[in-house]
Every structure is written in structure tokens, then in C-alpha cells.
Tab-separated table of C-alpha atoms and ligand atoms in Angstrom:
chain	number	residue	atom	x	y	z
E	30	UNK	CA	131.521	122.836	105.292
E	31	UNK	CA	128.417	121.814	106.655
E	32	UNK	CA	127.788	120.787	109.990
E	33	UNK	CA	126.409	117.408	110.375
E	34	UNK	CA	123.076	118.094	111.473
E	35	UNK	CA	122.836	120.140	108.316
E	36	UNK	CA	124.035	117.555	106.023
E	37	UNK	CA	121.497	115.297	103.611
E	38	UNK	CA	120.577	111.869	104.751
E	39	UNK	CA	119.383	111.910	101.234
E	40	UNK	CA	120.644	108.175	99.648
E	41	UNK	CA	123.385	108.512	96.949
E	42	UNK	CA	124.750	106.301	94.994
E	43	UNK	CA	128.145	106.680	92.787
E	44	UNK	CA	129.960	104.878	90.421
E	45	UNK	CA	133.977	104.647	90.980
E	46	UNK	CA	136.791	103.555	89.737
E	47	UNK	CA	139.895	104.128	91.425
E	48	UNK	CA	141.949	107.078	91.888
E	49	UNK	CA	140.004	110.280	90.170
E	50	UNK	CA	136.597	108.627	91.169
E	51	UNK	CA	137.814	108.365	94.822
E	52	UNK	CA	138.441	111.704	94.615
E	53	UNK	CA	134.915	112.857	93.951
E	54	UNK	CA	134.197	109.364	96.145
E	55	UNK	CA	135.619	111.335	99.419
E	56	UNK	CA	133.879	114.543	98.511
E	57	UNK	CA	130.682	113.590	98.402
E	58	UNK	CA	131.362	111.418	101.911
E	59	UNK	CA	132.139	114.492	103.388
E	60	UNK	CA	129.341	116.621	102.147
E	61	UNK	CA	126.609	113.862	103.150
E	62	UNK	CA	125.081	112.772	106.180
E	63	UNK	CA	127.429	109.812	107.494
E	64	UNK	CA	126.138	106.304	105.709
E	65	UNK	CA	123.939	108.145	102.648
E	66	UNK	CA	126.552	107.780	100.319
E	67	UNK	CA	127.234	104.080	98.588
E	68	UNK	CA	129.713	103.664	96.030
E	69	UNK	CA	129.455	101.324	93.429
E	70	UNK	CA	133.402	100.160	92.912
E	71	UNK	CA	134.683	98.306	89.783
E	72	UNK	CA	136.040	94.653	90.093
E	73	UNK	CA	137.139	94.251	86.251
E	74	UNK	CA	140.525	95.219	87.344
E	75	UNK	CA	140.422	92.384	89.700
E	76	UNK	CA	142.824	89.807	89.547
E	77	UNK	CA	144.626	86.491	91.491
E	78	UNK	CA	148.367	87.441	91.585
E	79	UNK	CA	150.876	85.258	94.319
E	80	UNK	CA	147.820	83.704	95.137
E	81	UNK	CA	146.238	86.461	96.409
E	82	UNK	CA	142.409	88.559	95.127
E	83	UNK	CA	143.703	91.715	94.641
E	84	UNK	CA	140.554	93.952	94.260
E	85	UNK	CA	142.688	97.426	93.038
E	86	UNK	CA	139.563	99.880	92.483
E	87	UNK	CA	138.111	98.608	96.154
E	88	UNK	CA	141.189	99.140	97.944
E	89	UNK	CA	142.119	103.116	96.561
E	90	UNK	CA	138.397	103.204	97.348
E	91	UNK	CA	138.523	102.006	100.874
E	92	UNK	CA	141.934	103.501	101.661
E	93	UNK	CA	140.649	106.897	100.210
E	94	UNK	CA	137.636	106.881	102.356
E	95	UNK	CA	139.116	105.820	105.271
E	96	UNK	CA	142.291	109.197	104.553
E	97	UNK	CA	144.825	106.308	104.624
E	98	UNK	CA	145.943	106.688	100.923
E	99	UNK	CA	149.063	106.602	99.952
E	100	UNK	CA	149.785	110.219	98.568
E	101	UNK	CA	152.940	109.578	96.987
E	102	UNK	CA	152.079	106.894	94.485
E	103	UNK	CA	148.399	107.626	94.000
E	104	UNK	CA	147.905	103.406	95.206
E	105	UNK	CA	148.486	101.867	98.099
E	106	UNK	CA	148.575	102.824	101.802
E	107	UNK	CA	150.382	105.234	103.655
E	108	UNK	CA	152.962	105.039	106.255
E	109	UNK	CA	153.693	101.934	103.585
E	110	UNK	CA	156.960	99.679	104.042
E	111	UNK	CA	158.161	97.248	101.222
E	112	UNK	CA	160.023	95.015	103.068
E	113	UNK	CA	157.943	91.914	101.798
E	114	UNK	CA	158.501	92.835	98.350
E	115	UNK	CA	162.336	93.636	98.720
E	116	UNK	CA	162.450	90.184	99.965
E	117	UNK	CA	160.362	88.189	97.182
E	118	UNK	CA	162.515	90.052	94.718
E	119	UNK	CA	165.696	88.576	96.345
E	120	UNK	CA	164.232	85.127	95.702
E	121	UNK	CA	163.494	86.040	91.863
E	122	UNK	CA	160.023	86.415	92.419
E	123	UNK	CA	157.805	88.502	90.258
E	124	UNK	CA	157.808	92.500	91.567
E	125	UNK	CA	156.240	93.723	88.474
E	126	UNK	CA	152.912	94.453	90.907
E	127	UNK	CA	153.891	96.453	93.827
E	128	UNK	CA	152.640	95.398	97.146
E	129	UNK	CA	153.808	97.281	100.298
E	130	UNK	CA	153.446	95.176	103.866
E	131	UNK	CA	150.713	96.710	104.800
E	132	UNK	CA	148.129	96.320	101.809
E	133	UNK	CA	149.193	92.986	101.749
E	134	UNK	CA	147.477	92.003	104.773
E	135	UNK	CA	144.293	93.677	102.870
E	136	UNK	CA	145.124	90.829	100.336
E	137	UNK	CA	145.775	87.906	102.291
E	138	UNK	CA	142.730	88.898	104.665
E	139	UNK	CA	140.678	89.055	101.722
E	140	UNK	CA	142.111	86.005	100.339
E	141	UNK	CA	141.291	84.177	103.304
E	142	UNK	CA	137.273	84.730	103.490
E	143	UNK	CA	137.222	84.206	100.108
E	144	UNK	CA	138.184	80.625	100.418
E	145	UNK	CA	135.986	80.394	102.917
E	146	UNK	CA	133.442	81.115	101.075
E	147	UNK	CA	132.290	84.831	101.985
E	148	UNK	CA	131.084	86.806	99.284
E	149	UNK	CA	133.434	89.707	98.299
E	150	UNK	CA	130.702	92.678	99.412
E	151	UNK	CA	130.772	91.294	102.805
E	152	UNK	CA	134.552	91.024	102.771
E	153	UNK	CA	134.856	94.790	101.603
E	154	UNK	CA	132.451	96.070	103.736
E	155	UNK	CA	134.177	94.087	106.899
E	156	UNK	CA	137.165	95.890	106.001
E	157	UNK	CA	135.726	99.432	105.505
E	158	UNK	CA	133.964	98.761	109.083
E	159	UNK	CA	137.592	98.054	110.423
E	160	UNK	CA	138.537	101.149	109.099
E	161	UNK	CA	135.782	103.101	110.511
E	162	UNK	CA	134.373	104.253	107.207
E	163	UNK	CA	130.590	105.195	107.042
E	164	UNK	CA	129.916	104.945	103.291
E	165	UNK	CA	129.297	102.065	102.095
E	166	UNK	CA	131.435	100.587	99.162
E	167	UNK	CA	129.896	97.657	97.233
E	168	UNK	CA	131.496	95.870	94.390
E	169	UNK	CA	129.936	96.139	91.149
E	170	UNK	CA	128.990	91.860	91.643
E	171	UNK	CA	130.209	89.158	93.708
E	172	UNK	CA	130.828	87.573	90.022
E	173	UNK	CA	133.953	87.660	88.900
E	174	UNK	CA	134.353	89.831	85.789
E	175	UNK	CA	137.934	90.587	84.181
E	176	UNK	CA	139.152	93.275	82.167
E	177	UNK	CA	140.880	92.344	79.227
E	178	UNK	CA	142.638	94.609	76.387
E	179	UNK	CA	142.627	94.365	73.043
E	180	UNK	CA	145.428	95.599	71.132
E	181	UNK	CA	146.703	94.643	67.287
E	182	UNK	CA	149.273	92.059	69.265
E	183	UNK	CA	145.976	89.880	70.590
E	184	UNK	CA	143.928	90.603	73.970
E	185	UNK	CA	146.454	91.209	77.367
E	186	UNK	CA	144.991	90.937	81.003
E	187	UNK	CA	144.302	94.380	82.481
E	188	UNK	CA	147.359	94.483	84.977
E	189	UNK	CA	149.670	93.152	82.278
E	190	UNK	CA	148.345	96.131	80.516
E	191	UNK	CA	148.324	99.119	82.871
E	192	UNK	CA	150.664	98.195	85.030
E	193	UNK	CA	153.612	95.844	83.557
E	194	UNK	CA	153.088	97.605	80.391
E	195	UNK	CA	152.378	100.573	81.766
E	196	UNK	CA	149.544	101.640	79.406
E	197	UNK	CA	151.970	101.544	76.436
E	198	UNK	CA	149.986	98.671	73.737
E	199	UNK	CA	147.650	100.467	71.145
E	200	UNK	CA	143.922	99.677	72.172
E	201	UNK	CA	141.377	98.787	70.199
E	202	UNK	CA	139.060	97.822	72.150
E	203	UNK	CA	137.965	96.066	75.400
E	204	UNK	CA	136.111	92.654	76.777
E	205	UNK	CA	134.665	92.199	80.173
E	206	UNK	CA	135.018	88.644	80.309
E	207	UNK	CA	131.807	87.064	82.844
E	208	UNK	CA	129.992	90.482	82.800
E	209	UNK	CA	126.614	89.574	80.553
E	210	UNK	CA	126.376	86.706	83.049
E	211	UNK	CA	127.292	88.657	86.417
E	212	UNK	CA	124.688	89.397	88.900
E	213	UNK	CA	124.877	92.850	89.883
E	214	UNK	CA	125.214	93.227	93.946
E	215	UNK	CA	121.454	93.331	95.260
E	216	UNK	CA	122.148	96.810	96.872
E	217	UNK	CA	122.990	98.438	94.029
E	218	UNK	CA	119.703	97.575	92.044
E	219	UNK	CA	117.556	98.219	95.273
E	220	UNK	CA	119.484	101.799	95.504
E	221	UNK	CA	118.375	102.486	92.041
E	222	UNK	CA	114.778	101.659	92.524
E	223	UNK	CA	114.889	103.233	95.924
E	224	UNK	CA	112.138	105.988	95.628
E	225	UNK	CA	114.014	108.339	97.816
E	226	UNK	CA	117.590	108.007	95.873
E	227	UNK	CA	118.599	111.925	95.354
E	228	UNK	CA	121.189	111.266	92.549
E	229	UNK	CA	123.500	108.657	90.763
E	230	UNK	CA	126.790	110.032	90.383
E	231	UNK	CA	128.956	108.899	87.696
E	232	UNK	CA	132.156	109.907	89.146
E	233	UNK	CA	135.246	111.341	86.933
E	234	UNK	CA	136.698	107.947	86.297
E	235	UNK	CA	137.848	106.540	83.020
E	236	UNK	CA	134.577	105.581	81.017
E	237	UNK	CA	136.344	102.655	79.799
E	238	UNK	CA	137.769	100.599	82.178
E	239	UNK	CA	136.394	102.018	85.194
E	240	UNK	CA	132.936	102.211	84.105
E	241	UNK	CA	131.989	100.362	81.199
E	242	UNK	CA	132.925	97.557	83.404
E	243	UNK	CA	129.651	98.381	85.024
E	244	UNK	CA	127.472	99.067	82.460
E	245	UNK	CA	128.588	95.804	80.824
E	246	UNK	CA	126.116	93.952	83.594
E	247	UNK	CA	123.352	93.837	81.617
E	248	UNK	CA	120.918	93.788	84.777
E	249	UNK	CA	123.114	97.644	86.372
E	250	UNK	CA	122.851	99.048	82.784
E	251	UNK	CA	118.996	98.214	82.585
E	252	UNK	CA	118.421	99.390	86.211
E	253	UNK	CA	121.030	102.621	85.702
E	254	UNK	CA	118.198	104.008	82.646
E	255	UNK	CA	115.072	102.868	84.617
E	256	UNK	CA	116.332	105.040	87.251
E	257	UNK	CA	114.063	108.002	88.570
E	258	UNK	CA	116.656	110.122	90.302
E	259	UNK	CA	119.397	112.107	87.866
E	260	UNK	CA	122.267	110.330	87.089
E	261	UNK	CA	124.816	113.088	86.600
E	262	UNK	CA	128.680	112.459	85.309
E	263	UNK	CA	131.765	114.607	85.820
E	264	UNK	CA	134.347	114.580	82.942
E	265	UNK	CA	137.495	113.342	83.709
E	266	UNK	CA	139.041	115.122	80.489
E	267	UNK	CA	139.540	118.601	80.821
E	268	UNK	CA	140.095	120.781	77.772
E	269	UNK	CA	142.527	118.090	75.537
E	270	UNK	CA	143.364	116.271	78.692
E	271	UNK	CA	142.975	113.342	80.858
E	272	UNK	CA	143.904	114.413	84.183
E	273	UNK	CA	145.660	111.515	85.073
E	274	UNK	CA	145.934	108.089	82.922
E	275	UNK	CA	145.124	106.665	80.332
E	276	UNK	CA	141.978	107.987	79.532
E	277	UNK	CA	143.108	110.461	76.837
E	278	UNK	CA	145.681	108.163	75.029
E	279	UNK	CA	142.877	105.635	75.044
E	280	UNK	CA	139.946	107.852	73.160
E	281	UNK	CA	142.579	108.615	70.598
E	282	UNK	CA	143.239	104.967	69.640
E	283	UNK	CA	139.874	104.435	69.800
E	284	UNK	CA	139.695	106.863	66.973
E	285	UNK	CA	137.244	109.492	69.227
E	286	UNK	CA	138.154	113.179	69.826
E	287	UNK	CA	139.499	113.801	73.179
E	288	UNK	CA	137.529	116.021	74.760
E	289	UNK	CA	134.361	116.371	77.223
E	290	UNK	CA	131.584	115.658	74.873
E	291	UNK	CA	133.191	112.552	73.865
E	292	UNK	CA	132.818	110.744	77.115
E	293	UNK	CA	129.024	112.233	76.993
E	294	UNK	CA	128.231	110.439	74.189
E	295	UNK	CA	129.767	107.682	75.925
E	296	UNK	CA	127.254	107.574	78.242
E	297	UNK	CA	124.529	109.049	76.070
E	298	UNK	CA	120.850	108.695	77.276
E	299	UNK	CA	122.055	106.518	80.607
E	300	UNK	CA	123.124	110.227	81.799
E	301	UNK	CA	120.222	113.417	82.786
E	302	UNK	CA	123.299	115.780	83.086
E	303	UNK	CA	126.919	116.139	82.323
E	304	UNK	CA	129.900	118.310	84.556
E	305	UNK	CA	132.378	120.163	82.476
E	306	UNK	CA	135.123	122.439	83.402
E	307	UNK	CA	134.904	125.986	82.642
E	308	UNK	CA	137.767	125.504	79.752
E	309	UNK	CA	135.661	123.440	78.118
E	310	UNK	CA	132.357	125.873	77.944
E	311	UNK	CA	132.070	126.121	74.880
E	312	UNK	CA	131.414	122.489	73.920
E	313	UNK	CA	128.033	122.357	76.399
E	314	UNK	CA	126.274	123.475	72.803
E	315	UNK	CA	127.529	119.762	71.755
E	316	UNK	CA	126.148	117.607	74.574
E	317	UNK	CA	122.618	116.500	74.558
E	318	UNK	CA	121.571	116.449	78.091
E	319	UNK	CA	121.680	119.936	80.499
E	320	UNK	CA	125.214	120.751	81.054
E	321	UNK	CA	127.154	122.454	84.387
E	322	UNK	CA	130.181	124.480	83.947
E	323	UNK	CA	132.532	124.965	86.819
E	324	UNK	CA	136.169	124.203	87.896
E	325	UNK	CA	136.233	120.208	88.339
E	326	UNK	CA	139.995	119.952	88.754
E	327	UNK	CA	140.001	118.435	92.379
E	328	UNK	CA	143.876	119.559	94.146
E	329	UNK	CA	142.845	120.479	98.045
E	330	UNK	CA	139.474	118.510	99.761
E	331	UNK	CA	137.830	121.829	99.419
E	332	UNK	CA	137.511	120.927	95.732
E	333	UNK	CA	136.328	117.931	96.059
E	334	UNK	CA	133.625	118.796	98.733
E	335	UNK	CA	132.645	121.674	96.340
E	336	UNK	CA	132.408	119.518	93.436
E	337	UNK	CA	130.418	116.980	94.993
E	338	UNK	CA	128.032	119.719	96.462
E	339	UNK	CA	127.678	121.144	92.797
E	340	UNK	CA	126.728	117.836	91.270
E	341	UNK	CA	124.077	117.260	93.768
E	342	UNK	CA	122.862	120.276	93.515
E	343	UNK	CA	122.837	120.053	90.217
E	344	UNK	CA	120.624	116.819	90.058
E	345	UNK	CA	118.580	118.794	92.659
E	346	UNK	CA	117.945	121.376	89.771
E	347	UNK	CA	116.913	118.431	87.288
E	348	UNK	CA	114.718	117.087	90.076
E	349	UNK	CA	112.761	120.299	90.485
E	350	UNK	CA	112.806	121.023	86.910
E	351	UNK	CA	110.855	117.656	86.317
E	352	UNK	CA	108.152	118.155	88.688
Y	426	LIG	P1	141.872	104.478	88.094
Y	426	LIG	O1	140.960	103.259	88.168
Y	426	LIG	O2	142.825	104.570	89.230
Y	426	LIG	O3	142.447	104.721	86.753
Y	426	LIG	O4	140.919	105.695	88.394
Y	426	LIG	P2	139.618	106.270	87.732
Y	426	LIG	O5	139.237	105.559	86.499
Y	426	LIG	O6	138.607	106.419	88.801
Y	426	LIG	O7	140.131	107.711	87.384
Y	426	LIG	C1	140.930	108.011	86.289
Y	426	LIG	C2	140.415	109.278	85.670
Y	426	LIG	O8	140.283	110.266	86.693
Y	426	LIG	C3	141.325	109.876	84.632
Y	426	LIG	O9	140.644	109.880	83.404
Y	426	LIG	C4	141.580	111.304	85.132
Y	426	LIG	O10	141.522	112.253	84.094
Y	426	LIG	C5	140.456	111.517	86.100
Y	426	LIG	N1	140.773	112.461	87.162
Y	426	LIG	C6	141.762	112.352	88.085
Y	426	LIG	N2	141.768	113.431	88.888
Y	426	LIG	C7	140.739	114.238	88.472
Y	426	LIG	C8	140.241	115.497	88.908
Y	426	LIG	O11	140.743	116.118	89.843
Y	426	LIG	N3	139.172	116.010	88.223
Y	426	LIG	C9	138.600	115.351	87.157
Y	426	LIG	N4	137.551	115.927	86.557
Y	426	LIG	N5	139.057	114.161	86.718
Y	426	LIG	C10	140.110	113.611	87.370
């Protein structure tokens, strides 16, 4: 890579969910001058569970960012113990959401400044400081906005959902309950009317629940197409495939092809170009907006720092093209 004097100091902003978005997420930290990156993480997974805001998309953010994920499960931290949860499962308690003992303190920290009244940004970005990460994550809002499901059986909370019922309903749809009220975070709408903002990357996270969260604040969504610099998403299906998830099982129910040019049309005339992988070539004649082809399977960081390279320079390209 790079060296850091070589690196942009160009602002960037990206939308995330949690794990494929962190992906791209760490990627483009590593390819940018230390602090130009922000990412814009969901909070429709949120939820209060033993009493505790767990913020999922923040954490696999913050953890990711920091190289303290937990490898194994794909959540969490590593060098993880479970003690605490071996012991609330001896008392009956519920252990449908796993919590090892050291993301718990993440939870009970953030708990704590909650009640005492400290907005969740500053909360997250206290943490990431901690942590000695130089990107800046931001939570969609300080509002709270939850996730629910719909499925033929009535609407289920988004945990129930993914992870006690591990994906397994029928959706039909989805309702982000506070977002047309929810105040975007400040940051993100001055990032998008920053002059100087290089690109908007809409990372390869489910459009669904990762994103549409997001776009669901009326005030992001209006800010998102005002915006001057590229927005450019990466698909997170490749060929007939979600990578990981639910993403694919999800466009199905939803009656949509799975495939790439679905989840452009998805974001239709919010996005100025659109990532595919090379299996999926031939369906760049499909998508309305300029299309890049190249591998976007991310195993080894040296994918992900090439993908995130490729997508900026990619909304480079659309940049020059304009002027
Ligand atoms: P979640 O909140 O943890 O579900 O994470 P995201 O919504 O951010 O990411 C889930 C999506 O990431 C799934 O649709 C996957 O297909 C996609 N994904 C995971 N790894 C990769 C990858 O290496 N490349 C691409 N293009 N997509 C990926």
C-alpha cells in the first residue's frame, strides 16, 4: 500500500452496516489519510436487551476498525470469554443474544452515559478514541429508530428476527419505526454538503436492513441526492448470491430477482455508479448509472484495500468526467 504521506486527506464518507460493510469500512481506513474517512453506521438494529443499548452495527464497526474483531463468529470481540453468559444461563436467564465478557463492558459503558444523558455519537466516538481508531464512526441519529420485520405471522423486532429466529420468518416487508421523525447526526449532513467530500460510499451491506434504515431519515435521503460528490455502491450479491446473510433469501421473498442490478434499482438515482463483480458483467447493460467490473469478494485485507482504492477511483473518474 501506500505510504502515508501519499495517502488522500480527501473527506469520505460511507454508509455501513455491520459485517460486509466493515469490511469495505477497514479498507478504505487503510487506503486514506488517517481521520478522512467517516462512516455512517446503522442504529435500526439497535435494541435494550438485560437492560443494556446494544448498538450491533456500531460495535462490528468499531471492533473492525480498531482489528479487534472476533474472527470466528463474524460478531463480537476477540480474545472473547463467556463466562458472564455461562453464568446468566445457570440462573435461567435469557442466552438467546450472545454476549461475551468483554463486549459487555462496551454495553454497560454505553449504557451508563446514556442515562446520563450523553448523546450516542459522543458515546461511540469516546469508545473508538479508547480504541485508538482514527475514522470516525457516527450513528445514523442520536434518535432512536428500530427495525422491525414484517412477515405473514405479524411484524417481529429485528433481533427476534435475525438472531433468535435466525433469519428463518418469510419477509414481506420492513418498518423503521421513529425514522421520518429522526434527526440525522449533524456531521453526516455537513459531510454531504462539504464542498471538498471526494465520494459517498455505499458499502456492500444489505440494502435492506443495513441501509434503508438510513435512507428512511427523510432529512440523509434528501441530503444523500443533493450531494455533489459520487455516491458509488458495491453489491453485496455476487452472481445468485449473497455473500453472507440474509440478503439473498430476503430479495426472493420480496418477490425481486437476486442478482446485482436488483440492489441498483434499489438505490436508483440516489447512486452516480454501481460495483459489480466480474461474474456478474454481463448485467452492467441493465443498470442505469456507469458501472465497474472487478473482483469485490473481500477474503485477505489486500482485497479490501484494493476494493476501496477502486471505488474511489472510480468516483474520481465520475468526478473528472463531470467537469
Ligand atoms: P450485517 O449488518 O452484519 O448483516 O452486515 P452488512 O449488512 O454490512 O453486510 C451484509 C452483506 O455483506 C451481505 O449481503 C453480504 O453478501 C455482504 N458481504 C459480506 N462480505 C462481502 C464481500 O466480501 N464482498 C461483497 N461484495 N459483499 C460482502
Amino acid at each position: 500500500m501506500s505510504s502515508e504521506k501519499t495517502k488522500d486527506a480527501r473527506p469520505v464518507l460511507a454508509l455501513s452496516g455491520g459485517v460486509g460493510g466493515a469490511k469495505l469500512a477497514l479498507g478504505l481506513a487503510r487506503v486514506l489519510s488517517p481521520g478522512a474517512l467517516t462512516v455512517v453506521a446503522n442504529t435500526g438494529d439497535d435494541f435494550v436487551h438485560l437492560g443494556l443499548h446494544i448498538a450491533p452495527d456500531i460495535d462490528t464497526l468499531t471492533y473492525t476498525l480498531a482489528g479487534i474483531q472476533n474472527r470466528d463468529t463474524g460478531w463480537g470481540r476477540d480474545d472473547e470469554t463467556w463466562s458472564f453468559m455461562a453464568a446468566l444461563g445457570e440462573l435461567g436467564g435469557e442466552t438467546w443474544f450472545k454476549l461475551g465478557d468483554r463486549d459487555l463492558a462496551v454495553h454497560v459503558e454505553r449504557t451508563r452515559q446514556l442515562r446520563e444523558g450523553e448523546p450516542l455519537s459522543a458515546i461511540t466516538a469516546g469508545i473508538a478514541r479508547s480504541l485508538g481508531i482514527a475514522s470516525r464512526i457516527l450513528p445514523m441519529t442520536d434518535d432512536p429508530v428500530r427495525t422491525r420485520v414484517m412477515t405473514p405471522d405479524g411484524p417481529m423486532d429485528f433481533q427476534r428476527y435475525f438472531v433468535e429466529a435466525q433469519c428463518a420468518p418469510q419477509v414481506t416487508g420492513f418498518h423503521f419505526a421513529g425514522a421520518a421523525d429522526a434527526e440525522p447526526h449533524p456531521e453526516i449532513l455537513a459531510a454531504l454538503g462539504d464542498p471538498e467530500l471526494r465520494a459517498v460510499i455505499i458499502c456492500p451491506s444489505n440494502p435492506y436492513i443495513s441501509i434503508d434504515p438510513m435512507l428512511a431519515l427523510p432529512r440523509l435521503r434528501a441530503a444523500l441526492a443533493a450531494c455533489a460528490a459520487p455516491v458509488i455502491a458495491i453489491s453485496p450479491i455476487i452472481g445468485k448470491q449473497a455473500v453472507k446473510g440474509p440478503t439473498a433469501k430476503m430479495m426472493a421473498e420480496l418477490g425481486h430477482a437476486v442478482d446485482a442490478v436488483t440492489v441498483a434499482e434499489h438505490y436508483g438515482d440516489l447512486i452516480d455508479g454501481f460495483v459489480v463483480d466480474t461474474v456478474d458483467a454481463s448485467a452492467a447493460t441493465r443498470i442505469a448509472v456507469p458501472v465497474m467490473v472487478r473482483p469485490i469478494l473481500m477474503r485477505s485485507m489486500s482485497d479490501r484495500e484494493q476494493l476501496a482504492a477502486a471505488a474511489l477511483e472510480f468516483a474520481d473518474r465520475l468526478t473528472a468526467g463531470r467537469a
